[in-house]
Amino acid sequence: DAGVIQSPRHEVTEMGQEVTLRCKPISGHDYLFWYRQTMMRGLELLIYFNNNVPIDDSGMPEDRFSAKMPNASFSTLKIQPSEPRDSAVYFCASSKNLGTGSYEQYFGPGTRLTVT
Amino acid sequence: QQQVKQSPQSLIVQKGGIPIINCAYENTAFDYFPWYQQFPGKGPALLIAIRPDVSEKKEGRFTISFNKSAKQFSLHIMDSQPGDSATYFCAATNAGNNRKLIWGLGTSLAVNP
């Protein structure tokens, strides 16, 4: 399996521009998580989906952030308009309900976003 | 009640030393406690996990010690190597959290040759 795939790996954009981050989870996984990582705040859960349905978006910082999962193999995280304080590494992770009580999350390589 | 407090924030040891990273939680409903390892430029990856029905779990040089009464768990790395230099995160969850992990803030470990 190729693992969780994220694109782009790096994104540099100007303040006010729209940014779209993409994620392909591991095939067969039914949970998908979006995280943001910064030195100051560590690893923050933004939103997660189960079977393509958003379960908890309480970590989404504000209305400028939105996430969709139109099908089991694709998800997007959009920031519009972007601001310098959105600069961070954004991770996507996926997980599978094995019914064994295992909650292992498999992380992608991340997208490093820089907003100037 | 949902917090997981991790310490220290950073740690430097010599090769062969035994770094210990500690985490404390408040929610007694938590029943799954994983440790993730993250190398620079990579996403975190599961290292080892424990459930509260055991007090210790070993996988290779990595050991989790769990103290249910104190609501604490810790990661020990035996015979640490420079290749263990990474950031380590503890986390916790339970079935009621619907797979949402509550994360510690991470510990940056450096193992000097």
Short mmCIF file of C-alpha atoms in Angstrom, two decimals:
data_model
loop_
_atom_site.label_atom_id
_atom_site.label_comp_id
_atom_site.label_asym_id
_atom_site.label_seq_id
_atom_site.Cartn_x
_atom_site.Cartn_y
_atom_site.Cartn_z
CA ASP A 1 0.00 0.00 0.00
CA ALA A 2 1.25 3.50 -0.81
CA GLY A 3 0.21 4.91 2.53
CA VAL A 4 -1.59 8.21 3.00
CA ILE A 5 -0.85 10.55 0.11
CA GLN A 6 -0.90 14.32 0.50
CA SER A 7 -0.43 17.05 -2.05
CA PRO A 8 1.18 19.42 -2.47
CA ARG A 9 4.14 18.73 -0.17
CA HIS A 10 4.99 22.42 -0.02
CA GLU A 11 2.81 25.45 -0.69
CA VAL A 12 3.85 29.08 -0.61
CA THR A 13 1.12 31.62 -1.13
CA GLU A 14 0.34 35.23 -0.47
CA MET A 15 -2.03 36.45 2.20
CA GLY A 16 -5.59 36.53 0.95
CA GLN A 17 -5.20 33.71 -1.54
CA GLU A 18 -7.19 30.49 -1.45
CA VAL A 19 -5.26 27.35 -0.52
CA THR A 20 -6.45 23.78 -1.11
CA LEU A 21 -4.71 20.82 0.47
CA ARG A 22 -5.46 17.30 -0.72
CA CYS A 23 -5.39 13.89 0.87
CA LYS A 24 -5.85 10.32 -0.31
CA PRO A 25 -6.32 7.94 2.64
CA ILE A 26 -5.22 4.33 2.72
CA SER A 27 -7.66 2.18 0.79
CA GLY A 28 -10.21 0.55 3.08
CA HIS A 29 -9.76 3.01 5.93
CA ASP A 30 -13.00 4.53 7.15
CA TYR A 31 -11.69 7.37 9.32
CA LEU A 32 -9.86 10.45 8.05
CA PHE A 33 -8.27 13.13 10.21
CA TRP A 34 -6.85 16.58 9.40
CA TYR A 35 -4.21 17.98 11.78
CA ARG A 36 -2.18 21.16 11.96
CA GLN A 37 1.28 21.18 13.56
CA THR A 38 3.16 24.26 14.78
CA MET A 39 5.98 24.72 17.24
CA MET A 40 3.78 26.82 19.51
CA ARG A 41 0.62 24.69 19.59
CA GLY A 42 1.90 21.21 18.78
CA LEU A 43 -0.38 18.79 16.94
CA GLU A 44 -3.96 20.08 16.70
CA LEU A 45 -6.87 18.04 15.38
CA LEU A 46 -8.89 20.21 13.00
CA ILE A 47 -11.63 17.86 11.82
CA TYR A 48 -12.27 14.19 11.26
CA PHE A 49 -14.59 12.09 9.12
CA ASN A 50 -16.09 8.63 9.47
CA ASN A 51 -17.35 7.03 6.26
CA ASN A 52 -17.04 10.42 4.52
CA VAL A 53 -19.25 12.17 7.11
CA PRO A 54 -17.74 14.92 9.32
CA ILE A 55 -17.90 13.79 12.95
CA ASP A 56 -16.13 16.56 14.84
CA ASP A 57 -15.05 19.90 13.41
CA SER A 58 -14.60 21.65 16.75
CA GLY A 59 -10.90 22.13 16.03
CA MET A 60 -11.44 24.14 12.85
CA PRO A 61 -10.08 27.55 13.83
CA GLU A 62 -12.61 29.72 12.03
CA ASP A 63 -14.89 30.03 9.03
CA ARG A 64 -11.95 30.53 6.73
CA PHE A 65 -11.27 26.82 7.05
CA SER A 66 -13.43 24.17 5.40
CA ALA A 67 -13.00 20.46 4.71
CA LYS A 68 -14.79 18.02 2.47
CA MET A 69 -14.69 14.32 1.81
CA PRO A 70 -16.70 13.65 -1.36
CA ASN A 71 -15.75 9.97 -1.45
CA ALA A 72 -13.80 7.36 0.47
CA SER A 73 -10.57 8.03 -1.39
CA PHE A 74 -10.29 11.81 -1.35
CA SER A 75 -10.50 14.74 1.02
CA THR A 76 -9.66 18.44 0.82
CA LEU A 77 -8.88 21.12 3.36
CA LYS A 78 -9.44 24.63 2.08
CA ILE A 79 -8.36 27.94 3.57
CA GLN A 80 -9.97 31.04 2.10
CA PRO A 81 -8.65 33.67 2.53
CA SER A 82 -5.29 32.55 3.87
CA GLU A 83 -3.39 34.53 6.52
CA PRO A 84 0.25 34.41 7.69
CA ARG A 85 -0.82 32.80 10.98
CA ASP A 86 -2.06 29.80 8.99
CA SER A 87 1.55 28.89 8.20
CA ALA A 88 2.09 25.38 9.55
CA VAL A 89 2.48 21.76 8.52
CA TYR A 90 -0.87 20.16 7.78
CA PHE A 91 -1.18 16.41 8.18
CA CYS A 92 -3.81 14.01 6.99
CA ALA A 93 -4.19 10.66 8.74
CA SER A 94 -6.44 7.67 8.23
CA SER A 95 -7.58 4.80 10.39
CA LYS A 96 -9.55 1.59 10.07
CA ASN A 97 -12.13 0.20 12.45
CA LEU A 98 -10.81 -3.30 13.12
CA GLY A 99 -13.24 -3.94 15.96
CA THR A 100 -10.26 -4.84 18.15
CA GLY A 101 -10.03 -1.56 20.00
CA SER A 102 -7.02 -0.48 17.96
CA TYR A 103 -7.10 3.19 17.14
CA GLU A 104 -3.88 3.41 15.13
CA GLN A 105 -3.73 6.42 12.84
CA TYR A 106 -1.52 6.38 9.76
CA PHE A 107 -0.15 9.78 8.89
CA GLY A 108 0.76 11.22 5.53
CA PRO A 109 4.00 13.13 4.92
CA GLY A 110 2.32 16.49 5.47
CA THR A 111 1.97 19.72 3.53
CA ARG A 112 4.16 22.59 4.64
CA LEU A 113 2.17 25.79 4.10
CA THR A 114 3.80 29.19 4.13
CA VAL A 115 1.60 32.27 3.82
CA THR A 116 3.51 35.50 3.19
CA GLN B 1 -10.59 16.50 31.73
CA GLN B 2 -9.62 15.88 28.14
CA GLN B 3 -6.02 17.02 28.53
CA VAL B 4 -2.88 14.91 28.34
CA LYS B 5 0.14 16.60 29.92
CA GLN B 6 3.55 15.52 28.63
CA SER B 7 7.00 16.22 30.06
CA PRO B 8 9.76 17.10 29.55
CA GLN B 9 9.47 19.33 26.51
CA SER B 10 12.99 18.37 25.41
CA LEU B 11 15.56 15.82 26.46
CA ILE B 12 19.20 15.19 25.66
CA VAL B 13 20.92 11.91 26.52
CA GLN B 14 24.12 10.13 25.62
CA LYS B 15 24.12 6.99 23.50
CA GLY B 16 23.24 4.03 25.68
CA GLY B 17 21.28 6.14 28.16
CA ILE B 18 17.64 5.53 29.10
CA PRO B 19 15.48 8.56 28.32
CA ILE B 20 12.12 8.61 30.10
CA ILE B 21 9.15 10.65 28.90
CA ASN B 22 6.13 11.07 31.12
CA CYS B 23 2.45 11.73 30.50
CA ALA B 24 -0.45 12.36 32.82
CA TYR B 25 -4.16 12.32 32.09
CA GLU B 26 -7.35 13.18 33.96
CA ASN B 27 -10.14 11.34 32.18
CA THR B 28 -10.49 7.94 33.86
CA ALA B 29 -12.54 6.71 30.89
CA PHE B 30 -9.47 6.66 28.66
CA ASP B 31 -8.54 3.07 27.80
CA TYR B 32 -5.96 3.31 25.04
CA PHE B 33 -2.60 5.05 25.41
CA PRO B 34 -0.31 5.15 22.37
CA TRP B 35 3.08 6.68 21.79
CA TYR B 36 3.92 8.10 18.39
CA GLN B 37 7.38 8.85 17.01
CA GLN B 38 8.02 11.64 14.51
CA PHE B 39 11.20 12.21 12.55
CA PRO B 40 11.90 15.61 10.94
CA GLY B 41 9.96 16.07 7.72
CA LYS B 42 7.76 13.04 8.37
CA GLY B 43 4.36 12.42 9.88
CA PRO B 44 4.03 10.77 13.29
CA ALA B 45 3.99 6.97 13.34
CA LEU B 46 2.71 4.61 16.01
CA LEU B 47 5.55 3.28 18.15
CA ILE B 48 3.83 1.33 20.91
CA ALA B 49 0.48 1.38 22.72
CA ILE B 50 -0.91 0.07 25.99
CA ARG B 51 -4.27 -0.59 27.59
CA PRO B 52 -4.90 -0.08 31.32
CA ASP B 53 -5.29 -3.78 32.08
CA VAL B 54 -1.49 -4.18 32.07
CA SER B 55 1.17 -2.19 33.90
CA GLU B 56 3.95 -2.60 31.36
CA LYS B 57 4.45 -3.38 27.70
CA LYS B 58 7.73 -3.91 25.88
CA GLU B 59 8.49 -3.84 22.18
CA GLY B 60 12.16 -4.15 21.46
CA ARG B 61 13.99 -1.34 23.26
CA PHE B 62 10.79 0.61 23.93
CA THR B 63 8.75 0.10 27.10
CA ILE B 64 5.55 1.72 28.31
CA SER B 65 4.96 1.79 32.06
CA PHE B 66 1.39 2.45 33.14
CA ASN B 67 0.18 3.55 36.60
CA LYS B 68 -3.60 3.53 36.61
CA SER B 69 -4.03 4.86 40.14
CA ALA B 70 -1.74 7.82 39.46
CA LYS B 71 -3.22 8.31 35.97
CA GLN B 72 0.26 8.40 34.49
CA PHE B 73 2.15 6.52 31.81
CA SER B 74 5.68 6.80 30.57
CA LEU B 75 7.93 5.74 27.71
CA HIS B 76 11.39 4.31 28.40
CA ILE B 77 13.95 3.80 25.64
CA MET B 78 16.58 1.25 26.60
CA ASP B 79 20.10 1.51 25.18
CA SER B 80 19.16 4.65 23.26
CA GLN B 81 20.81 5.25 19.89
CA PRO B 82 21.35 8.40 17.80
CA GLY B 83 18.72 7.04 15.41
CA ASP B 84 16.15 7.38 18.19
CA SER B 85 16.50 11.17 17.99
CA ALA B 86 12.97 12.31 17.18
CA THR B 87 9.89 13.93 18.67
CA TYR B 88 7.73 11.64 20.78
CA PHE B 89 4.03 12.20 21.41
CA CYS B 90 1.83 10.48 23.93
CA ALA B 91 -1.92 10.33 23.42
CA ALA B 92 -5.06 8.87 24.93
CA THR B 93 -8.58 7.97 23.90
CA ASN B 94 -11.46 5.61 24.51
CA ALA B 95 -14.33 4.19 22.53
CA GLY B 96 -16.54 7.06 23.66
CA ASN B 97 -14.21 9.48 21.90
CA ASN B 98 -14.95 7.82 18.58
CA ARG B 99 -11.26 7.45 17.65
CA LYS B 100 -10.34 11.05 18.52
CA LEU B 101 -6.89 10.96 20.09
CA ILE B 102 -6.06 13.52 22.78
CA TRP B 103 -2.41 14.42 22.23
CA GLY B 104 0.41 15.57 24.47
CA LEU B 105 2.51 18.47 23.22
CA GLY B 106 5.50 16.31 22.37
CA THR B 107 9.05 15.74 23.62
CA SER B 108 12.05 16.44 21.43
CA LEU B 109 14.69 13.80 22.14
CA ALA B 110 18.31 14.09 21.08
CA VAL B 111 20.65 11.13 21.58
CA ASN B 112 24.27 12.18 21.30
CA PRO B 113 26.80 9.72 19.86
#
